[in-house]
mmCIF file of C-alpha atoms in Angstrom:
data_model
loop_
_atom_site.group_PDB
_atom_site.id
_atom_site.type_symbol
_atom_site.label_atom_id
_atom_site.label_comp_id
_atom_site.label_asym_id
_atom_site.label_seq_id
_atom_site.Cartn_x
_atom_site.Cartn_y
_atom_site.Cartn_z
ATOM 1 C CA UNK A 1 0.000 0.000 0.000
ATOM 2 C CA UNK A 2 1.041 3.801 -0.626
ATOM 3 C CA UNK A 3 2.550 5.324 2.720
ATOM 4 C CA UNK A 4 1.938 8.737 4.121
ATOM 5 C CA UNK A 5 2.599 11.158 1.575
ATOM 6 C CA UNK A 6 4.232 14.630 2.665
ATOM 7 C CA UNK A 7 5.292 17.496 0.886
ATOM 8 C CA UNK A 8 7.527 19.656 0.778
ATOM 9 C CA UNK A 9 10.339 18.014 1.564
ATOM 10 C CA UNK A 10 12.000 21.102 2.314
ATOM 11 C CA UNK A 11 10.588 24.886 2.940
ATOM 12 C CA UNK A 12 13.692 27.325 4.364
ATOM 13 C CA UNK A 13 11.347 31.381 4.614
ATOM 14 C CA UNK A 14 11.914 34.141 6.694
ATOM 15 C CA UNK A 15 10.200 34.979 10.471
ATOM 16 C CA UNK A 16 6.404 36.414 10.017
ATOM 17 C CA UNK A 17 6.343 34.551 6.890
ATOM 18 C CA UNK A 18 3.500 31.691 6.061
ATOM 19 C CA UNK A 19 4.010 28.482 5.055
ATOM 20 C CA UNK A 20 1.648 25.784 4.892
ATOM 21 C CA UNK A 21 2.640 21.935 4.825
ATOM 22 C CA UNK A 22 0.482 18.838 2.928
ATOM 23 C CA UNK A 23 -0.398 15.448 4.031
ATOM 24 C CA UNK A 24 -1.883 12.719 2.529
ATOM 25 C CA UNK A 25 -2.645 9.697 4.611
ATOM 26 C CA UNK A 26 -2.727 6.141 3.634
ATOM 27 C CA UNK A 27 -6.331 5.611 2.034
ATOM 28 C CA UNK A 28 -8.750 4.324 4.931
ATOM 29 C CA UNK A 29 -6.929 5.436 7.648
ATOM 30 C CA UNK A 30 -9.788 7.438 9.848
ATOM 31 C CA UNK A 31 -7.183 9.323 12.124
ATOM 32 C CA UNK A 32 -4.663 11.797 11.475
ATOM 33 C CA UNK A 33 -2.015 13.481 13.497
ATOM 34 C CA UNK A 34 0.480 16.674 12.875
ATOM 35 C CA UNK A 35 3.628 16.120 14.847
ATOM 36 C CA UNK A 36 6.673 19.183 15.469
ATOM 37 C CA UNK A 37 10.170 17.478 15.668
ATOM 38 C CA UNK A 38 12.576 20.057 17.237
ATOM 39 C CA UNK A 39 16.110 18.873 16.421
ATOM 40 C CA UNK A 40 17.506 16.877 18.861
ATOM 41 C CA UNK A 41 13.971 15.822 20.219
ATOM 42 C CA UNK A 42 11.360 13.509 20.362
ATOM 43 C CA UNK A 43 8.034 14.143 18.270
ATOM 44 C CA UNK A 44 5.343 16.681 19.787
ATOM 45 C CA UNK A 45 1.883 16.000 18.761
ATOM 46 C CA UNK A 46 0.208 18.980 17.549
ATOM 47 C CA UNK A 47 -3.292 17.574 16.723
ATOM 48 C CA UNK A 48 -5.367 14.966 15.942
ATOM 49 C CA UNK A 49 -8.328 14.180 13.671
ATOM 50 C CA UNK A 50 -10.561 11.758 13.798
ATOM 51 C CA UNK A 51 -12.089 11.771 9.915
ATOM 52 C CA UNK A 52 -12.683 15.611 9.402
ATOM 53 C CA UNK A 53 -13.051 16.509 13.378
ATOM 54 C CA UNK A 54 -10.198 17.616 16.003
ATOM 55 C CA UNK A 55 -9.558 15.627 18.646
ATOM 56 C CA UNK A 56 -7.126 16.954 20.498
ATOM 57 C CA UNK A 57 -5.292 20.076 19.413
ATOM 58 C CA UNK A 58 -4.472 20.963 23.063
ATOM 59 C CA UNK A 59 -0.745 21.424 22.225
ATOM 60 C CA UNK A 60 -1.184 23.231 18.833
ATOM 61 C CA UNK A 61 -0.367 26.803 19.347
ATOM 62 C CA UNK A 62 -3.651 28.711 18.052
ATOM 63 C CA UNK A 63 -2.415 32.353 17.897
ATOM 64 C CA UNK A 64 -0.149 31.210 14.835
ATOM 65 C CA UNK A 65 -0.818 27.488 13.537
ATOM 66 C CA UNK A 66 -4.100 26.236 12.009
ATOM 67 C CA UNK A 67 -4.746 22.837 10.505
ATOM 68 C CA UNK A 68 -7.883 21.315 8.466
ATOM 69 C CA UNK A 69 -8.583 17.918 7.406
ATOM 70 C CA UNK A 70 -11.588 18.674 4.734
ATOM 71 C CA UNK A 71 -13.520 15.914 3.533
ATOM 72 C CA UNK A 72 -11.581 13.694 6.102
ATOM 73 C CA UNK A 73 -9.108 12.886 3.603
ATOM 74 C CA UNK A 74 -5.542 15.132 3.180
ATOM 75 C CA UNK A 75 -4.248 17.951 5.773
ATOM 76 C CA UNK A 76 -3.329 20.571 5.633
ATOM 77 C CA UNK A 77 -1.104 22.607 8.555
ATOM 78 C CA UNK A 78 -0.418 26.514 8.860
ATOM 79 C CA UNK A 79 2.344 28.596 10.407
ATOM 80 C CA UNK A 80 1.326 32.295 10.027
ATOM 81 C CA UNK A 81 3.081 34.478 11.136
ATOM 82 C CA UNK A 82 6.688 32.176 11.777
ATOM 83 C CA UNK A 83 9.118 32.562 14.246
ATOM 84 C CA UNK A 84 12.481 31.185 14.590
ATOM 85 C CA UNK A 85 11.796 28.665 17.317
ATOM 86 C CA UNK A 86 9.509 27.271 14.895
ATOM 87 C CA UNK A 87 12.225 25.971 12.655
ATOM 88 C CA UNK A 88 11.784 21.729 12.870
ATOM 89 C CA UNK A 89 10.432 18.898 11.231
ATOM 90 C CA UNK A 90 6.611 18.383 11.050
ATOM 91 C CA UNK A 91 5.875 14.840 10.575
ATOM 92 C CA UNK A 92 2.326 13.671 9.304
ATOM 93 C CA UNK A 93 1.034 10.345 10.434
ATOM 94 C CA UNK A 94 -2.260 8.470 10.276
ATOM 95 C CA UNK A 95 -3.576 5.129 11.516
ATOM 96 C CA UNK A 96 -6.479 2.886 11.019
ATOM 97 C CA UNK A 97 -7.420 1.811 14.837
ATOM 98 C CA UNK A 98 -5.599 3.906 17.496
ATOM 99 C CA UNK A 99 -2.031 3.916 18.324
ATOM 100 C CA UNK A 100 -2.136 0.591 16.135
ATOM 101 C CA UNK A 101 -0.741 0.773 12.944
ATOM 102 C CA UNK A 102 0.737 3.856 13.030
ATOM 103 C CA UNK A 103 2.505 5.067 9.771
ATOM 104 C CA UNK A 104 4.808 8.283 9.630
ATOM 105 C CA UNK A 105 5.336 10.445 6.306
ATOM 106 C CA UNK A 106 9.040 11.637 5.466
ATOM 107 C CA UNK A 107 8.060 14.936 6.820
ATOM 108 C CA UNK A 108 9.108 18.502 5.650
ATOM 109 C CA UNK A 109 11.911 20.087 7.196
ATOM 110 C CA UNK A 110 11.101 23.716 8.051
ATOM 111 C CA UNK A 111 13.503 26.210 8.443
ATOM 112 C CA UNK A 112 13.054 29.584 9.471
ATOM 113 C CA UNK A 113 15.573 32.620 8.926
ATOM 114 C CA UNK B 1 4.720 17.022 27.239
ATOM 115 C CA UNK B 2 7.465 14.183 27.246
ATOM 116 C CA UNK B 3 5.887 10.759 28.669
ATOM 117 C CA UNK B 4 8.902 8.438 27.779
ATOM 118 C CA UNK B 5 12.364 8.795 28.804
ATOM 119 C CA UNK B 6 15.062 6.728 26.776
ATOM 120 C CA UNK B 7 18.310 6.056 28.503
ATOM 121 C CA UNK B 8 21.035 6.115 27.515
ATOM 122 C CA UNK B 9 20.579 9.367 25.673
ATOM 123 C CA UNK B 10 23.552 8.071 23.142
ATOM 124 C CA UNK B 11 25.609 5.284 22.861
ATOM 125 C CA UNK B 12 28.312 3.780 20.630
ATOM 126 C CA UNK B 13 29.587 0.782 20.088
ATOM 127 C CA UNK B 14 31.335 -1.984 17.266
ATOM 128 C CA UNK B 15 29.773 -3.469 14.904
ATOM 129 C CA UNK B 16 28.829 -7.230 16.036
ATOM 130 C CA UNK B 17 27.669 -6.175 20.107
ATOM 131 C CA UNK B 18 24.254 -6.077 21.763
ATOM 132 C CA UNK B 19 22.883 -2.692 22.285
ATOM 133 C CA UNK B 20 20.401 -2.161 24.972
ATOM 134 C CA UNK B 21 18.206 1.002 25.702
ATOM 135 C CA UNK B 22 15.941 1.238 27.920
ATOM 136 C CA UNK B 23 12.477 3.575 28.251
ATOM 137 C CA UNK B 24 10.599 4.903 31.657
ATOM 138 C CA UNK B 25 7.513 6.406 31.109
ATOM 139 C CA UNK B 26 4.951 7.468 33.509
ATOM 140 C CA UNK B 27 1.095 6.959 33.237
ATOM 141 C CA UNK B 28 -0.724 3.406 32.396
ATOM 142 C CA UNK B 29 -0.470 2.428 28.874
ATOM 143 C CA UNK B 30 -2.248 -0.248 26.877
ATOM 144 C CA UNK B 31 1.242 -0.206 24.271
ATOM 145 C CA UNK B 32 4.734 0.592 23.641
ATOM 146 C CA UNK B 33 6.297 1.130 21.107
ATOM 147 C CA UNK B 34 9.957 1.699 19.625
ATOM 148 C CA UNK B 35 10.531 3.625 16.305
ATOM 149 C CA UNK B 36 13.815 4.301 14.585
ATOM 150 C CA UNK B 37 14.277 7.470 13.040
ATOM 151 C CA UNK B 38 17.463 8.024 10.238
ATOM 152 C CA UNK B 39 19.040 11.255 10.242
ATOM 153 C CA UNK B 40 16.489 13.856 8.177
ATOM 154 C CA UNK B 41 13.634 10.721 7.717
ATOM 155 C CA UNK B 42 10.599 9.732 8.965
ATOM 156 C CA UNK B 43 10.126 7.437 11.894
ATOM 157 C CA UNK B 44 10.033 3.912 10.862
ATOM 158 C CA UNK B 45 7.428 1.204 13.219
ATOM 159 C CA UNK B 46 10.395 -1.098 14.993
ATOM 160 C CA UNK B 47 7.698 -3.473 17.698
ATOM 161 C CA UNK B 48 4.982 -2.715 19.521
ATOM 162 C CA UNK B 49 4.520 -4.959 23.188
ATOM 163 C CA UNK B 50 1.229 -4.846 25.040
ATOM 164 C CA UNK B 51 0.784 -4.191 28.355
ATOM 165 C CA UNK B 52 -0.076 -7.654 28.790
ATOM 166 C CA UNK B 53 3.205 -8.589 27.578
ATOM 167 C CA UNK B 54 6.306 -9.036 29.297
ATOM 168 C CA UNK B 55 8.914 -10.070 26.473
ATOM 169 C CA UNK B 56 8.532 -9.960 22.313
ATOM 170 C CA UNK B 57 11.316 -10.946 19.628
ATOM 171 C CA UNK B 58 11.381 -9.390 16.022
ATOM 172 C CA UNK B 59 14.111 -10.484 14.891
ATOM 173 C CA UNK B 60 17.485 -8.872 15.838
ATOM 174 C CA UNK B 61 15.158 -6.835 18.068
ATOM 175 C CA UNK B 62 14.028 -8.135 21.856
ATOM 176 C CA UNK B 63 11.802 -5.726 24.142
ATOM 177 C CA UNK B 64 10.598 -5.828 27.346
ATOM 178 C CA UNK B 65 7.701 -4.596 29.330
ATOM 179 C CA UNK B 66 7.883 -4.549 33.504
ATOM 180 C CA UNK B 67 4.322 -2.202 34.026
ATOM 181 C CA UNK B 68 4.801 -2.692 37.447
ATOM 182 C CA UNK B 69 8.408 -0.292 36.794
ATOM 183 C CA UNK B 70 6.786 1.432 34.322
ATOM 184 C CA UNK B 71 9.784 0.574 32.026
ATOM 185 C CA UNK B 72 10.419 -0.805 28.916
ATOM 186 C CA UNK B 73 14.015 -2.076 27.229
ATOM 187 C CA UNK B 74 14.364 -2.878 23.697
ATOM 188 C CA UNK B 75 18.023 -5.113 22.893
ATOM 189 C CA UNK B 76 19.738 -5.072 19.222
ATOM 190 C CA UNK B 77 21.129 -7.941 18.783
ATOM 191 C CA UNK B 78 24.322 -8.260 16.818
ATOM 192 C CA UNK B 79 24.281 -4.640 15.981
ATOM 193 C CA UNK B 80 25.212 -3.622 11.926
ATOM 194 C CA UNK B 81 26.143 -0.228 11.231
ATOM 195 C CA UNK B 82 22.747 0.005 9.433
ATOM 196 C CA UNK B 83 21.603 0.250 12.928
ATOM 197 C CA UNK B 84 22.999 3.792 13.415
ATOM 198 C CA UNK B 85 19.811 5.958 14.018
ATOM 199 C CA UNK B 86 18.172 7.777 16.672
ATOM 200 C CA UNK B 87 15.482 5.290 18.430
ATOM 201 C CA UNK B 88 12.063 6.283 20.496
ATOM 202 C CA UNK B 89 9.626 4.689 22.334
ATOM 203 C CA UNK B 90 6.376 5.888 22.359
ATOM 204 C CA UNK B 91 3.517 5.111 24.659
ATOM 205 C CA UNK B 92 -0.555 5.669 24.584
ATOM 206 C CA UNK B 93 -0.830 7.605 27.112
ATOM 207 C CA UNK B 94 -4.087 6.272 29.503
ATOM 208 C CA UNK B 95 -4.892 4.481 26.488
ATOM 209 C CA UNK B 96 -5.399 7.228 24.727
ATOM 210 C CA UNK B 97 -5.504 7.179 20.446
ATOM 211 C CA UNK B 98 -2.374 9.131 20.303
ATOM 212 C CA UNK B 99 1.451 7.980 20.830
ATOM 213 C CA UNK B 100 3.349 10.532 23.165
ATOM 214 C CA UNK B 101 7.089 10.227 22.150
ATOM 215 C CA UNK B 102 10.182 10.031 24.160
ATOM 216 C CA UNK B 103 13.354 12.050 23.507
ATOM 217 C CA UNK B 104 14.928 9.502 22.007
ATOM 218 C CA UNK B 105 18.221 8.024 21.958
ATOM 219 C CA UNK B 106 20.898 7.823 19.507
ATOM 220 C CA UNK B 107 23.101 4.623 18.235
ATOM 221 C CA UNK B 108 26.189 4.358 16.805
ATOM 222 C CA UNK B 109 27.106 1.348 15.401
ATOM 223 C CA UNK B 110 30.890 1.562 14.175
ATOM 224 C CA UNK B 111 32.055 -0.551 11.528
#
């Protein structure tokens, strides 16, 4: 089957810029998660959706990141304006019963000047 | 927040020895897992053990689950230098449909 697909690979913009990241989950899989990898780290989730609804986005910082999964299907997550501290990877993931079967994209590595 | 902690935070050793990390975490789980994560990639599923578990094989890969501890230790056997990555256990947290990540830990195998 197709994994988690993730793009851009790469994104380097300047603070108070916006960039906005793409993920496509593997086809069936009802959950969805955003994850911020901080070099040096371990993953952070950001949030989760269940089909097209948040489940918990209690660690996604409102004031500048925003994330939709319309029609339950792809993802996409928001950084407006950036900051520096928000240079990292963002990893997509989605699974088809819980914490079972979870499958990570390549994520894009965000870097911001 | 952090709910796993992996220890050692790095190690390195030949090519051909065991390596053995271990994982603490805090709240009741239902699972654990261990990833492995190459520099600049995605994390990559390595075992998951139930909390009903108390030993699994994969493998090169044995883990370990003491619930009572709240600890978990995942052995390489016969490390490769393929094995060189960071590794992380992650746990569902109160059974909850999210993994919660630790640090991580990272191997070096050396040829």
């Amino acid at each position: 089957e197709a994994g988690v697909a993730q793009s851009p690979r790469y994104k380097i913009i300047e603070k108070r810029q916006s960039v906005a990241f793409w993920c496509n989950p593997i086809s069936g899989h009802a959950t969805l998660y955003w994850y911020q990898q901080i070099l040096g780290q371990g993953p952070k989730l950001l949030i989760q959706f269940q089909n097209n609804g948040v489940v918990d986005d209690s660690q996604l910082p409102k004031d500048r990141f925003s994330a939709e999964r319309l029609k339950g299907v792809d993802s996409t997550l928001k950084i407006q304006p950036a900051k520096l501290e928000d240079s990292a990877v963002y990893l997509c993931a989605s699974s088809l019963t819980g914490t079972l079967g979870y499958t990570f994209g390549s994520g894009t590595r965000l870097t911001v000047v | 927040s952090q709910q796993g902690e992996e220890d050692p935070q790095a190690l390195s050793i030949q090519e051909g020895e065991n390596a053995t990390m271990n994982c603490s975490y805090k709240t009741s789980i239902n699972n654990l897992q261990w990833y492995r994560q190459n520099s600049g990639r995605g994390l990559v599923h390595l075992i998951l053990i139930r909390s009903n578990e108390r030993e699994k094989h994969s493998g090169r890969l044995r883990v370990t689950l003491d619930t009572s501890k709240k600890s978990s230790s995942l052995l390489i056997t016969a490390s490769r230098a393929a094995d060189t990555a960071s590794y992380f256990c992650a746990t569902d947290v109160g059974g909850s449909e999210k993994l919660v990540f630790g640090k991580g830990m990272k191997l070096t195998v050396n040829p």
